[in-house]
C-alpha atoms as a PDB file:
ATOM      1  CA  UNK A   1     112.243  90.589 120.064  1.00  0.00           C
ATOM      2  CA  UNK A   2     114.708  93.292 120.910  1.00  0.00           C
ATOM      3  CA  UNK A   3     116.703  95.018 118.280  1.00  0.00           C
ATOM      4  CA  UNK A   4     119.661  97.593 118.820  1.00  0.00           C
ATOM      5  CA  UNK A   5     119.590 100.649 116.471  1.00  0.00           C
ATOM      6  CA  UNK A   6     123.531 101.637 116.126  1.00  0.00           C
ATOM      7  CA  UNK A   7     124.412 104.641 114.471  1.00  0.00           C
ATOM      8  CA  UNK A   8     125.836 108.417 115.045  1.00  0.00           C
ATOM      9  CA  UNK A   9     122.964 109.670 117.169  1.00  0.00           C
ATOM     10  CA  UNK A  10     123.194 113.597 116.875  1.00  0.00           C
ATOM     11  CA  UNK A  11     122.782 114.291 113.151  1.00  0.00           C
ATOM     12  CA  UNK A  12     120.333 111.074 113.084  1.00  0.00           C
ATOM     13  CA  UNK A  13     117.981 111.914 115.197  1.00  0.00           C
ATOM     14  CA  UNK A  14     114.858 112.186 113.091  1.00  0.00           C
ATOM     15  CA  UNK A  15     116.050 109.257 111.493  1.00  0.00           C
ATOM     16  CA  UNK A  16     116.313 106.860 115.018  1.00  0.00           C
ATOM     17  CA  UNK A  17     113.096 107.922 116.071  1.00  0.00           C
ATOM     18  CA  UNK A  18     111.233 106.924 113.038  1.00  0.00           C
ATOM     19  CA  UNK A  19     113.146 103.481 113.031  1.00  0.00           C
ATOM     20  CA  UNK A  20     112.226 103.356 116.736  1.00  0.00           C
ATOM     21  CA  UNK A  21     108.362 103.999 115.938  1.00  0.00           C
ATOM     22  CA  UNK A  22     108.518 101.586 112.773  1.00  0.00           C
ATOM     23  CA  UNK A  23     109.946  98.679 115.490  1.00  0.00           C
ATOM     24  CA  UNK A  24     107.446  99.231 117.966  1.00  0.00           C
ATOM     25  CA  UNK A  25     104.461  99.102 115.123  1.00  0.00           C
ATOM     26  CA  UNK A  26     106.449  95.598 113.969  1.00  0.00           C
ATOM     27  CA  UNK A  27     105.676  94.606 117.404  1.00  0.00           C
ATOM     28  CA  UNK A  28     109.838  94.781 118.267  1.00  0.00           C
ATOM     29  CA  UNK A  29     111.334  96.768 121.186  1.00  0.00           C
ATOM     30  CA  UNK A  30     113.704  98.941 119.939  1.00  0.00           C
ATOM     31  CA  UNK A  31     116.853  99.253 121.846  1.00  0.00           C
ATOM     32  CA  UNK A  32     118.897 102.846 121.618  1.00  0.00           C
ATOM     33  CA  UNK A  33     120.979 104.539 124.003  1.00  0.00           C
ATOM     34  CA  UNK A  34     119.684 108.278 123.137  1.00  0.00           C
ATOM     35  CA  UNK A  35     115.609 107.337 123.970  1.00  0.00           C
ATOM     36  CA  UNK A  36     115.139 106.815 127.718  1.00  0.00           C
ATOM     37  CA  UNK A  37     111.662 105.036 127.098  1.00  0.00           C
ATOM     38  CA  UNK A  38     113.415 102.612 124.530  1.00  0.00           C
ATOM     39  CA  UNK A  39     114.360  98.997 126.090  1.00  0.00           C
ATOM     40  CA  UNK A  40     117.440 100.134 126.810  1.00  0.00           C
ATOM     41  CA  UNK A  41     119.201  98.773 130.148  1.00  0.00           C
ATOM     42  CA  UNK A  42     121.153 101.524 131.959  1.00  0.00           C
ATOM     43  CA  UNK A  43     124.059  99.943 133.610  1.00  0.00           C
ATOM     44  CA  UNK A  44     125.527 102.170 136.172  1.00  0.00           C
ATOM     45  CA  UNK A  45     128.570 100.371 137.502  1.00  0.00           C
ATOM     46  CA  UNK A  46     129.889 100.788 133.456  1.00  0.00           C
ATOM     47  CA  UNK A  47     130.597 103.544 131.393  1.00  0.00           C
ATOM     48  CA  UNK A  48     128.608 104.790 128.341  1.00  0.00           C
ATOM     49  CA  UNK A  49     130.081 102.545 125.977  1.00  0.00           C
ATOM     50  CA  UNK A  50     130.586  98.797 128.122  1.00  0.00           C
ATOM     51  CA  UNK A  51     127.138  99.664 128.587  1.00  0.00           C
ATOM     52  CA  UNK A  52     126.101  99.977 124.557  1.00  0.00           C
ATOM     53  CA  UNK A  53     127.949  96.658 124.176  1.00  0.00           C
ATOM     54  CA  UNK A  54     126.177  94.810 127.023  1.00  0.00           C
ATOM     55  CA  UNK A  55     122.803  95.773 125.612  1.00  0.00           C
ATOM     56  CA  UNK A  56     123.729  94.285 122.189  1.00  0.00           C
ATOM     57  CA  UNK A  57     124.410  90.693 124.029  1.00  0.00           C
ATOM     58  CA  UNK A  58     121.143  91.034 125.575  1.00  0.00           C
ATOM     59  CA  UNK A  59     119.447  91.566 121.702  1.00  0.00           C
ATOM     60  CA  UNK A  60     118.026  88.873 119.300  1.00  0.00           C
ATOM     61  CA  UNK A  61     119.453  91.599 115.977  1.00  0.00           C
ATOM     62  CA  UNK A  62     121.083  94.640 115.426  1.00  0.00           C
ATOM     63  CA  UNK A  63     120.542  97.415 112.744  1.00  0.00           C
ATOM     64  CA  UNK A  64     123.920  99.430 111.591  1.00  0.00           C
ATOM     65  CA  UNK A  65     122.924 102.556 109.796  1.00  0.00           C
ATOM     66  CA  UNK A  66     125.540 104.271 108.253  1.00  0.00           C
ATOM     67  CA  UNK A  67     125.492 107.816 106.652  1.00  0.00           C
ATOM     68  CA  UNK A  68     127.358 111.207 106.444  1.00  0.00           C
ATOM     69  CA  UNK A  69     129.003 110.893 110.017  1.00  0.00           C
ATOM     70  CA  UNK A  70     131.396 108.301 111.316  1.00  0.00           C
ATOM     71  CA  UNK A  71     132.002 109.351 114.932  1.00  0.00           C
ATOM     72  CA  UNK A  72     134.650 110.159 117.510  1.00  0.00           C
ATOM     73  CA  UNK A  73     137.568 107.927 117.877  1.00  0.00           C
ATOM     74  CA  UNK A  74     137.539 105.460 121.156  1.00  0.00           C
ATOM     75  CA  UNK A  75     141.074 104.481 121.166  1.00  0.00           C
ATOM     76  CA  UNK A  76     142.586 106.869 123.595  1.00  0.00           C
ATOM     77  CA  UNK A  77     139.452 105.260 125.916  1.00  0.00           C
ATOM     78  CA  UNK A  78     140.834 101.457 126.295  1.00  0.00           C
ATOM     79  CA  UNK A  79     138.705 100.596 123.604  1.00  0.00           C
ATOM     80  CA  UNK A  80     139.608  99.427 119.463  1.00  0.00           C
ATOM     81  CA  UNK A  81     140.218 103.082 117.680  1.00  0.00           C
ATOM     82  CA  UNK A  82     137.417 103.220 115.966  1.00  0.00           C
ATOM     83  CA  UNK A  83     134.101 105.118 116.329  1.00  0.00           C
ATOM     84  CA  UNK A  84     131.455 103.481 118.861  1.00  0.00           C
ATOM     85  CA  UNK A  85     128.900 102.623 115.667  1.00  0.00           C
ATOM     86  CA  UNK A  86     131.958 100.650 114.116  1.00  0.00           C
ATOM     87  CA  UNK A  87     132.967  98.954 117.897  1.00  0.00           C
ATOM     88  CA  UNK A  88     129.284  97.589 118.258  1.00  0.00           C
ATOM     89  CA  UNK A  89     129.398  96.229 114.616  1.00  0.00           C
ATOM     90  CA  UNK A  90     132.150  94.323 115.917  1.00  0.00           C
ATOM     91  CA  UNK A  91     130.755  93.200 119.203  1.00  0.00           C
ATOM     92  CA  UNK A  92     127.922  92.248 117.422  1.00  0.00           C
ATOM     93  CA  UNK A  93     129.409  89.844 115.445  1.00  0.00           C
ATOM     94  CA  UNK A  94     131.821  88.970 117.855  1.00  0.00           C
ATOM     95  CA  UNK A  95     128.335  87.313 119.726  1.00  0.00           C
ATOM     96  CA  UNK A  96     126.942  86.632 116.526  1.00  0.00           C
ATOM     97  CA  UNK A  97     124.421  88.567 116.490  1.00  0.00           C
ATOM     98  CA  UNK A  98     122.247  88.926 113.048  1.00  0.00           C
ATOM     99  CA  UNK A  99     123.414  92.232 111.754  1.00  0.00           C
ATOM    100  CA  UNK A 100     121.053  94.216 109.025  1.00  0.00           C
ATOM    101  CA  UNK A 101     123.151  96.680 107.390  1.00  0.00           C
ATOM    102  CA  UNK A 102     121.938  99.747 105.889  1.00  0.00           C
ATOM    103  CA  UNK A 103     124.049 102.787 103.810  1.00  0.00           C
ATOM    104  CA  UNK A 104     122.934 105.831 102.357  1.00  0.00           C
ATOM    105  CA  UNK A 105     123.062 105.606  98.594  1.00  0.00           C
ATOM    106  CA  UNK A 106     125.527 109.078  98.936  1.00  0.00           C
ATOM    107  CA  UNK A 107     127.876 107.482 101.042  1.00  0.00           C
ATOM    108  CA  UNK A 108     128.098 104.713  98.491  1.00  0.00           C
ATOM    109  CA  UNK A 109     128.813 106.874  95.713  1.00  0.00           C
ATOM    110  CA  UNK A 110     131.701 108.404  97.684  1.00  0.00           C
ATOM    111  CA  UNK A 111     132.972 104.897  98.738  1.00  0.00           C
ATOM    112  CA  UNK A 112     132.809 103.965  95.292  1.00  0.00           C
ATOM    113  CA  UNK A 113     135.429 107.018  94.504  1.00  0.00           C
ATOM    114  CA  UNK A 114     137.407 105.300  96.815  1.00  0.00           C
ATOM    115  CA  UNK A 115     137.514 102.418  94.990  1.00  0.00           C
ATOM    116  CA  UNK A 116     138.435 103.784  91.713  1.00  0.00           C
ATOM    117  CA  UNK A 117     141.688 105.656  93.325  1.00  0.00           C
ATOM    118  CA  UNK A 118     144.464 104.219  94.815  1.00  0.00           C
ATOM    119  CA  UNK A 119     145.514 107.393  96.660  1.00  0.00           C
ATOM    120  CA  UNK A 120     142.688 109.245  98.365  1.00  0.00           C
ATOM    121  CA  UNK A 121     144.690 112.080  99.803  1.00  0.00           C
ATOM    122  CA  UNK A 122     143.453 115.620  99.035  1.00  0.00           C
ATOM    123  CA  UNK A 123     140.550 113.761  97.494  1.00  0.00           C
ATOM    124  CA  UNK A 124     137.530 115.845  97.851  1.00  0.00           C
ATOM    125  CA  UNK A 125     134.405 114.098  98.267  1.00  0.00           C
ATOM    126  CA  UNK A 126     130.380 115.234  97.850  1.00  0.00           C
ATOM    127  CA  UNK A 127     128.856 113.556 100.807  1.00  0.00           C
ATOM    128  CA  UNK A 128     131.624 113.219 103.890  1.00  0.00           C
ATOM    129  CA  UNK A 129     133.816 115.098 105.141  1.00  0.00           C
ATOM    130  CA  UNK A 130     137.593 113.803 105.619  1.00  0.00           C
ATOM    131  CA  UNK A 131     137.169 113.256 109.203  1.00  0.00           C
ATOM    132  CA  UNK A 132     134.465 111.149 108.548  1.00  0.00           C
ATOM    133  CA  UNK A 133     136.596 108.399 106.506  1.00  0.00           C
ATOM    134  CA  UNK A 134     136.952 105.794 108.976  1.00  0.00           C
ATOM    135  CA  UNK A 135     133.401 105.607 107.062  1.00  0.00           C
ATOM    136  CA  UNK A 136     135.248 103.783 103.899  1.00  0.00           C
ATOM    137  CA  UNK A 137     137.140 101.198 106.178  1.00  0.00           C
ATOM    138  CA  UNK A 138     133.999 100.010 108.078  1.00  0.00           C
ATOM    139  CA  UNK A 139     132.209  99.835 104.706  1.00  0.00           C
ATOM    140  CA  UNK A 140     135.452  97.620 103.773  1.00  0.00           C
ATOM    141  CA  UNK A 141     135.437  95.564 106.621  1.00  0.00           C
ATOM    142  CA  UNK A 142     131.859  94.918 106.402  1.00  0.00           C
ATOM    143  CA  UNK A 143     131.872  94.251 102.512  1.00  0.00           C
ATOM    144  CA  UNK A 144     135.174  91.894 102.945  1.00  0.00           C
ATOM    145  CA  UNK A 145     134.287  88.660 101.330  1.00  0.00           C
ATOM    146  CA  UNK A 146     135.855  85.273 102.617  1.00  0.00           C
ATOM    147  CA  UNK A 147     135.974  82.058 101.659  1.00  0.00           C
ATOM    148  CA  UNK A 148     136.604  80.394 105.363  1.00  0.00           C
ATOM    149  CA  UNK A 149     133.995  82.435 106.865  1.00  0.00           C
ATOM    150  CA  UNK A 150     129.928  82.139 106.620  1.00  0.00           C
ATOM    151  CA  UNK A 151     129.554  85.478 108.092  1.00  0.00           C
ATOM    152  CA  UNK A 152     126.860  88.009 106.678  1.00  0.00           C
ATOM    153  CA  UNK A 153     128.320  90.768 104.420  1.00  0.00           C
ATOM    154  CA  UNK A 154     125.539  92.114 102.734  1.00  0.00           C
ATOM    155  CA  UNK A 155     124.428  95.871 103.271  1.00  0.00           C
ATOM    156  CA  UNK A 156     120.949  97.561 101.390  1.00  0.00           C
ATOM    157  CA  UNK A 157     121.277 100.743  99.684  1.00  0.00           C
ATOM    158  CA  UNK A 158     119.081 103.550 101.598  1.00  0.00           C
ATOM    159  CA  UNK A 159     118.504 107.196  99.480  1.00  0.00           C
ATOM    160  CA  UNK A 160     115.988 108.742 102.563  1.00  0.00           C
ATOM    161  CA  UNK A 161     113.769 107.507 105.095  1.00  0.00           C
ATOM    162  CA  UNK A 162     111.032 106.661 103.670  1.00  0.00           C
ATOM    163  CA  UNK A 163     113.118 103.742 101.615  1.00  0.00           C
ATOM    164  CA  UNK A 164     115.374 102.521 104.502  1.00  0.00           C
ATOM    165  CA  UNK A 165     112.107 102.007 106.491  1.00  0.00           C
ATOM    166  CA  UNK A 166     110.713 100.045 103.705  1.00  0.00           C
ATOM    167  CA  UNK A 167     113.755  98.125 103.367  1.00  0.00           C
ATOM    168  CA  UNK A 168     113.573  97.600 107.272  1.00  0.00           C
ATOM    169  CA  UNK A 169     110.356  96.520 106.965  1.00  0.00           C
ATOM    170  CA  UNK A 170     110.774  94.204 104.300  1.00  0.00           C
ATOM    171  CA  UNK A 171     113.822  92.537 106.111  1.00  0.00           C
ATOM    172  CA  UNK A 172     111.713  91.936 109.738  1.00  0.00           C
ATOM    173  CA  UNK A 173     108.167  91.688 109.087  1.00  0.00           C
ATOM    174  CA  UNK A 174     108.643  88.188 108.640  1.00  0.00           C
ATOM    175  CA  UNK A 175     110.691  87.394 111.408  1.00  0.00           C
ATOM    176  CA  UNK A 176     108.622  88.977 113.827  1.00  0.00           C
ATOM    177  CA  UNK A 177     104.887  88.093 112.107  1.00  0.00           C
ATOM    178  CA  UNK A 178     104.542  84.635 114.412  1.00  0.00           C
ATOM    179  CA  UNK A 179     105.304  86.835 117.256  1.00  0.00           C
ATOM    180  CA  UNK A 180     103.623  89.145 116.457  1.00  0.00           C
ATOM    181  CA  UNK A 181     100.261  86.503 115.505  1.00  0.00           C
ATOM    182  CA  UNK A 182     100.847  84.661 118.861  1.00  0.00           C
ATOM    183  CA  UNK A 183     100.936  87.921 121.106  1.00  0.00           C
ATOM    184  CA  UNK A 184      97.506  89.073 119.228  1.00  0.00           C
ATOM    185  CA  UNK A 185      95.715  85.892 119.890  1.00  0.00           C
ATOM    186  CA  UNK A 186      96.949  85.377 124.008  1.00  0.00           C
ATOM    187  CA  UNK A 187      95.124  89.099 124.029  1.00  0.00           C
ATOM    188  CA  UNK A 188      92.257  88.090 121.841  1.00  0.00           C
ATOM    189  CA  UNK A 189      92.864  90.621 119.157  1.00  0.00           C
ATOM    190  CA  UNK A 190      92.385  87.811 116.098  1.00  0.00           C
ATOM    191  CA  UNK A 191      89.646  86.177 114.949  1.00  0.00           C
ATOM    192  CA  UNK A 192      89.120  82.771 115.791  1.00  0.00           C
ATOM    193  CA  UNK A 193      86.198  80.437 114.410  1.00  0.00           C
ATOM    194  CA  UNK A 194      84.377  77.679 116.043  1.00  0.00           C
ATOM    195  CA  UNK A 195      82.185  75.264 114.039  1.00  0.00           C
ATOM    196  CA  UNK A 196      79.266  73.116 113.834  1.00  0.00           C
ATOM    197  CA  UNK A 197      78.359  70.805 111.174  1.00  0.00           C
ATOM    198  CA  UNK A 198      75.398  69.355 110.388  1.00  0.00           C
ATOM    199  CA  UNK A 199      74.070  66.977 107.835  1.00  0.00           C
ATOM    200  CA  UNK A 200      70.963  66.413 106.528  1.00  0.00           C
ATOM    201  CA  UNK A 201      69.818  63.393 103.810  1.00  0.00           C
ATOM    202  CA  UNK A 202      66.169  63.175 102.274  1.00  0.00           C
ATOM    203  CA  UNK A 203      64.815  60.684  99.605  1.00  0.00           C
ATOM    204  CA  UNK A 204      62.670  62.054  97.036  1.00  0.00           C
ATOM    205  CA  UNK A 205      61.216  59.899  93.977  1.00  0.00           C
ATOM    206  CA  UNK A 206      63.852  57.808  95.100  1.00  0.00           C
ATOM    207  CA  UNK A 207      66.847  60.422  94.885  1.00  0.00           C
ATOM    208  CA  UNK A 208      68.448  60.988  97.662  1.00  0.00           C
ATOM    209  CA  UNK A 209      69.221  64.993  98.472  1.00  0.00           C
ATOM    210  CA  UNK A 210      72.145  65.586 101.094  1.00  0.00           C
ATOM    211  CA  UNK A 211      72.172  68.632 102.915  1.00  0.00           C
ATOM    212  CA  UNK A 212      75.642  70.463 104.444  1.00  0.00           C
ATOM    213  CA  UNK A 213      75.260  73.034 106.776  1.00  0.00           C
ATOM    214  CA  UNK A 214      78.738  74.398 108.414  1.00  0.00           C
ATOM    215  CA  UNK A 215      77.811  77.039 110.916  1.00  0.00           C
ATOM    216  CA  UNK A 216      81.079  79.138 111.844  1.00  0.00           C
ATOM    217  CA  UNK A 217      81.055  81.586 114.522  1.00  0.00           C
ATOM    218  CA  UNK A 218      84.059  84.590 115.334  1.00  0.00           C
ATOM    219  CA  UNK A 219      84.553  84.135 119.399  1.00  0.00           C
ATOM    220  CA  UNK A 220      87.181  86.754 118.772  1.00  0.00           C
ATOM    221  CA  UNK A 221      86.733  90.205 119.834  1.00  0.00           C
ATOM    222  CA  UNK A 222      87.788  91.515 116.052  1.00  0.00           C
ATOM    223  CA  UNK A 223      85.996  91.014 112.765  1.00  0.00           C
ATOM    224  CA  UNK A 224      87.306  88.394 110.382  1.00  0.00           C
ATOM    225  CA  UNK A 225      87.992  90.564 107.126  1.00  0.00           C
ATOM    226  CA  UNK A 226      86.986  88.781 103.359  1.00  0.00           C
ATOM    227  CA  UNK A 227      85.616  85.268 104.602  1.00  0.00           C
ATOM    228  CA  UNK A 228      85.693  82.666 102.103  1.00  0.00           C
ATOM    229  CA  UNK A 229      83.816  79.287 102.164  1.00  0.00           C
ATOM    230  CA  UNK A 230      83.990  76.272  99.551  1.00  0.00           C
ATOM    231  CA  UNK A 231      82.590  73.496  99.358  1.00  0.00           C
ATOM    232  CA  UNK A 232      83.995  70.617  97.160  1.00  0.00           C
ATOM    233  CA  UNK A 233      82.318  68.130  96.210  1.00  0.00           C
ATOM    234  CA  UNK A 234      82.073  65.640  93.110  1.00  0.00           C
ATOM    235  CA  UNK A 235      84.073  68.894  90.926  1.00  0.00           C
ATOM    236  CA  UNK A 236      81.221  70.817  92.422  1.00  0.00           C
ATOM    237  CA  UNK A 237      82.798  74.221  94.089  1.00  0.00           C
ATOM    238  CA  UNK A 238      80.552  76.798  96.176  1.00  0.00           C
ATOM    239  CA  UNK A 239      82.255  79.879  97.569  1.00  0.00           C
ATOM    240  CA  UNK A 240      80.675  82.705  99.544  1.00  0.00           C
ATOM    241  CA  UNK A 241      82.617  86.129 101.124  1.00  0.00           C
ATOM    242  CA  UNK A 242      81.842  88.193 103.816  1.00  0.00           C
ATOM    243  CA  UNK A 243      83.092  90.176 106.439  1.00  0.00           C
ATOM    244  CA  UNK A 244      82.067  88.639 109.769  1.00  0.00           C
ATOM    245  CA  UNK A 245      81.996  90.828 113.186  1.00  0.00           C
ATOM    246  CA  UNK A 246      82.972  89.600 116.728  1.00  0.00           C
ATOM    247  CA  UNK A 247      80.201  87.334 118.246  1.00  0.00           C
ATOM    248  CA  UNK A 248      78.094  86.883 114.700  1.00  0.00           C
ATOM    249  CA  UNK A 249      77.777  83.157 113.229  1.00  0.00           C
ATOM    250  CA  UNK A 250      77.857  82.476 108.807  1.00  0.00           C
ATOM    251  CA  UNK A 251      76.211  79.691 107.556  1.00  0.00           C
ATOM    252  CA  UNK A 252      77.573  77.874 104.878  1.00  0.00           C
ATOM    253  CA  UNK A 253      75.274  75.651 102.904  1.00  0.00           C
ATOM    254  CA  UNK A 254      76.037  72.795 100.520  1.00  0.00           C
ATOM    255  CA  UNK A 255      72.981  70.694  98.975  1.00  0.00           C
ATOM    256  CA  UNK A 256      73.899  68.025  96.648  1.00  0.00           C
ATOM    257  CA  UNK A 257      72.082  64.858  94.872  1.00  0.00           C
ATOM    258  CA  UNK A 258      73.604  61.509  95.735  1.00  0.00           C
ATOM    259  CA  UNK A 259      73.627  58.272  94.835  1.00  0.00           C
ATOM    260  CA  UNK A 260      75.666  56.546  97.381  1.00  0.00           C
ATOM    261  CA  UNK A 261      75.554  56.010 100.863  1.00  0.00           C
ATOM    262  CA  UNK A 262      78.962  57.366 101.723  1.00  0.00           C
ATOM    263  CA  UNK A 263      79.431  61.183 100.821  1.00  0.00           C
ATOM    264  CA  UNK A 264      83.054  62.817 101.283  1.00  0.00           C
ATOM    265  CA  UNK A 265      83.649  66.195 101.097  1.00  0.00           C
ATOM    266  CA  UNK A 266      86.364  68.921 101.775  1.00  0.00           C
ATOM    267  CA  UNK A 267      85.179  72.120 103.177  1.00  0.00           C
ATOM    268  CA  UNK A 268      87.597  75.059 103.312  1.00  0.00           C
ATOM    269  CA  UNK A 269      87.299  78.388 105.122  1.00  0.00           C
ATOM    270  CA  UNK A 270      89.791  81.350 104.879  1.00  0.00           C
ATOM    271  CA  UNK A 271      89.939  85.022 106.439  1.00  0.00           C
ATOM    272  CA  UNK A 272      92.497  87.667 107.138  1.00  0.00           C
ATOM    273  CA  UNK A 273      93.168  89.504 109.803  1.00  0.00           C
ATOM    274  CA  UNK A 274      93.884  93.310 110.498  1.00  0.00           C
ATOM    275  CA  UNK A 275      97.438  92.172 111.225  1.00  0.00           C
ATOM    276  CA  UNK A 276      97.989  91.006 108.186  1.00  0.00           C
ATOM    277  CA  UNK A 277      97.684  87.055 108.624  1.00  0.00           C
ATOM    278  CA  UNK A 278      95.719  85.304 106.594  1.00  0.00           C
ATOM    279  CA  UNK A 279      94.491  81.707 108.161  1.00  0.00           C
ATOM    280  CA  UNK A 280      93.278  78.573 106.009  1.00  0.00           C
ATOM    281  CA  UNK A 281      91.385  75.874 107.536  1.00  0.00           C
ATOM    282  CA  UNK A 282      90.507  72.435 105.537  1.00  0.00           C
ATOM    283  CA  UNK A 283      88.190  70.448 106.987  1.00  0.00           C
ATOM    284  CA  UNK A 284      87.537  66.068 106.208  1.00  0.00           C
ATOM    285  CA  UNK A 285      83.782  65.284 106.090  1.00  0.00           C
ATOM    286  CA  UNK A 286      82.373  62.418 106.171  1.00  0.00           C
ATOM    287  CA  UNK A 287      78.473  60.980 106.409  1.00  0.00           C
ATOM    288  CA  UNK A 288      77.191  57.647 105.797  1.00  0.00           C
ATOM    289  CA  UNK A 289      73.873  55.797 106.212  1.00  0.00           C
ATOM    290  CA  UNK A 290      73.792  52.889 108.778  1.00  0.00           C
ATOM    291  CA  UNK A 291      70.565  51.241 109.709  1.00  0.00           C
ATOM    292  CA  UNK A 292      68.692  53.954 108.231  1.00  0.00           C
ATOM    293  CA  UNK A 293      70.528  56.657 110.580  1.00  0.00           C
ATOM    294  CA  UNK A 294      72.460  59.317 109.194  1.00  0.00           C
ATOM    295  CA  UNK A 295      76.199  59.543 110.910  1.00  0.00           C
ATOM    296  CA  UNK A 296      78.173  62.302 109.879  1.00  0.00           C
ATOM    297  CA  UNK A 297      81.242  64.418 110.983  1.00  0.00           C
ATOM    298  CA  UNK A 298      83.538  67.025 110.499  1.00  0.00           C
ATOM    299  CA  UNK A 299      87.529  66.923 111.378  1.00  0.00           C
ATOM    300  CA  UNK A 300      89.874  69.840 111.250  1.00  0.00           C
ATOM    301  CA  UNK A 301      92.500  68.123 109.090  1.00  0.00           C
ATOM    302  CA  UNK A 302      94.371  71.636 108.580  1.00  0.00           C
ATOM    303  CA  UNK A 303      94.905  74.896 109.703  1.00  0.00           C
ATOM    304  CA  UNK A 304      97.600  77.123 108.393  1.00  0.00           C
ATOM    305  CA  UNK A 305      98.737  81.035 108.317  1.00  0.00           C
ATOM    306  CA  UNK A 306     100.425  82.911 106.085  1.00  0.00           C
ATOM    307  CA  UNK A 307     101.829  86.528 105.852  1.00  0.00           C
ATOM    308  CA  UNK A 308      99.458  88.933 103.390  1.00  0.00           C
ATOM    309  CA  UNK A 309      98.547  92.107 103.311  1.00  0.00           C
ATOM    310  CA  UNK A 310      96.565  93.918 105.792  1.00  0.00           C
ATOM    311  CA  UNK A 311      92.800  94.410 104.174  1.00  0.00           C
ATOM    312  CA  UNK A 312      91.870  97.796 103.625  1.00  0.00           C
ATOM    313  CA  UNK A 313      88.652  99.958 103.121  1.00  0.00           C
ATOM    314  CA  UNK A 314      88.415 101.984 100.322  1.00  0.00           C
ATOM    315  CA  UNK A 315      85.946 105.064 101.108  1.00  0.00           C
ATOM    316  CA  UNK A 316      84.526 107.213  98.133  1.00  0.00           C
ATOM    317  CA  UNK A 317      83.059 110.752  97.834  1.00  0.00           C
ATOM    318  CA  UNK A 318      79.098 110.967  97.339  1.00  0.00           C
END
């Protein structure tokens, strides 16, 4: 997935390179014109700006930052007169691109000063500059609200760094978590389980004692992080945790009195993952008694992930 960062570079800089870092630990390439070992595609037969706007067409999103700075004016270049942050915002949607939209909580306030007077002139306000106030009509434009259109004008609230990463976070982990889940299992960096099952029946003063055995093994290369097994079986539940390491087998046991011939029973493993994927598996068994011969088996009826948090080790002084 490839994401453009747009913003005023200069007075962002410590800002764009923790965004960039953030994307690439998200398992997104981060697109920016300022950071030469970004994804960036330098297109020499165009100038700065044609090429900005032919890297957003080649990007699956786009992130608009906006702060205390709202750039130089492009319209004595050929281009709309407005600053080169507020030109990809419209190129952007002009290829409908998914925009995430992020303001700085200051900016807002001053906006919101805006809003309250009619006539801004000689207006002074605490956060930008009057240069800067092409800032309040790409805030408008953005925030417009129309009743023919389906486009996206909703914008998060930012007060430093630490937050708008967060927010970022919050917005694109999700998006980018089945990616992220397929890529680490083509390199071998999840666990994965194989399984055996086998059955076992004895008769004793004529009751019949049926043994389970489901014998998992990790043939992944990382350690499966809070294993837990269950058995289910006439209300009956057994559960056992454990952390299992690359190559090692767990043996999950169920014995149980019958007195049937057919047993059914639902066996359910679950484990998470450093990257923060937790995987369910269900599994239909099934054993009968046919001439005196036990047949049993076990069928994968289900396997599912879902998005939880990574697992973490808590370490405490002697």
């Amino acid at each position: 997935m490839r994401v453009f960062i747009s913003s005023t570079v200069y007075d962002l800089i410590d800002v764009r390179a923790e965004l960039e870092q953030l994307l690439r630990e998200l398992g997104i390439s981060p697109v920016m014109s300022d950071e030469k070992l970004s994804e960036f595609n330098f297109v020499f037969d165009a100038n700065s700006i044609e090429t900005c706007l032919l890297n957003i067409e080649s990007c699956d999103a786009v992130i608009v930052v906006l702060d205390q700075r709202y750039g130089p004016l492009l319209g004595n270049y050929g281009f709309d007169d407005v600053s080169a942050t507020h030109l990809e915002y419209r190129h952007a949607k002009k290829h409908a691109k998914p925009i995430y939209f992020y303001v700085r909580d200051r900016l807002e306030a001053d906006h919101n000063v805006t809003q309250k007077n009619k006539a801004i002139e000689g207006v002074k306000f605490s956060w930008i500059s009057t240069k800067d106030k092409g800032l309040f009509n790409f805030l408008k434009e953005h925030r417009a609200l129309r009743a023919d259109s389906h486009e996206n004008n909703w914008f998060s609230i930012f007060t430093n760094v630490v937050d708008l990463k967060a927010s970022i976070r919050q917005h694109f982990e999700p998006v980018v978590k089945p990616q992220v889940l397929l890529r680490a299992i083509q390199e071998n960096r999840f666990p994965l389980f194989t399984s055996h099952f086998i059955a076992d029946v004895e008769t004793f003063a004529g009751i019949q004692s049926f043994t389970c055995r489901m014998v998992l093994k990790n043939v992944g290369l990382v350690p499966a992080f809070d294993l837990k097994t269950q058995w289910q079986f006439d209300n009956m539940e057994i559960e056992t945790t454990e952390i299992v390491a690359p190559n090692q087998d767990c043996t999950s046991t169920l014995i149980a009195n019958i007195a049937y011939g057919d047993v059914n029973v639902v066996f359910t493993a679950e484990y998470t993952s450093t990257i923060g994927v937790t995987v369910r598996e269900r599994y239909k068994i099934k054993c009968f008694i046919h001439q005196g011969t036990l047949i049993s088996g076990a069928t994968l009826e289900q396997r599912t992930y879902h998005n939880t948090p990574p697992p973490t080790v808590v370490i405490q002084d002697p």
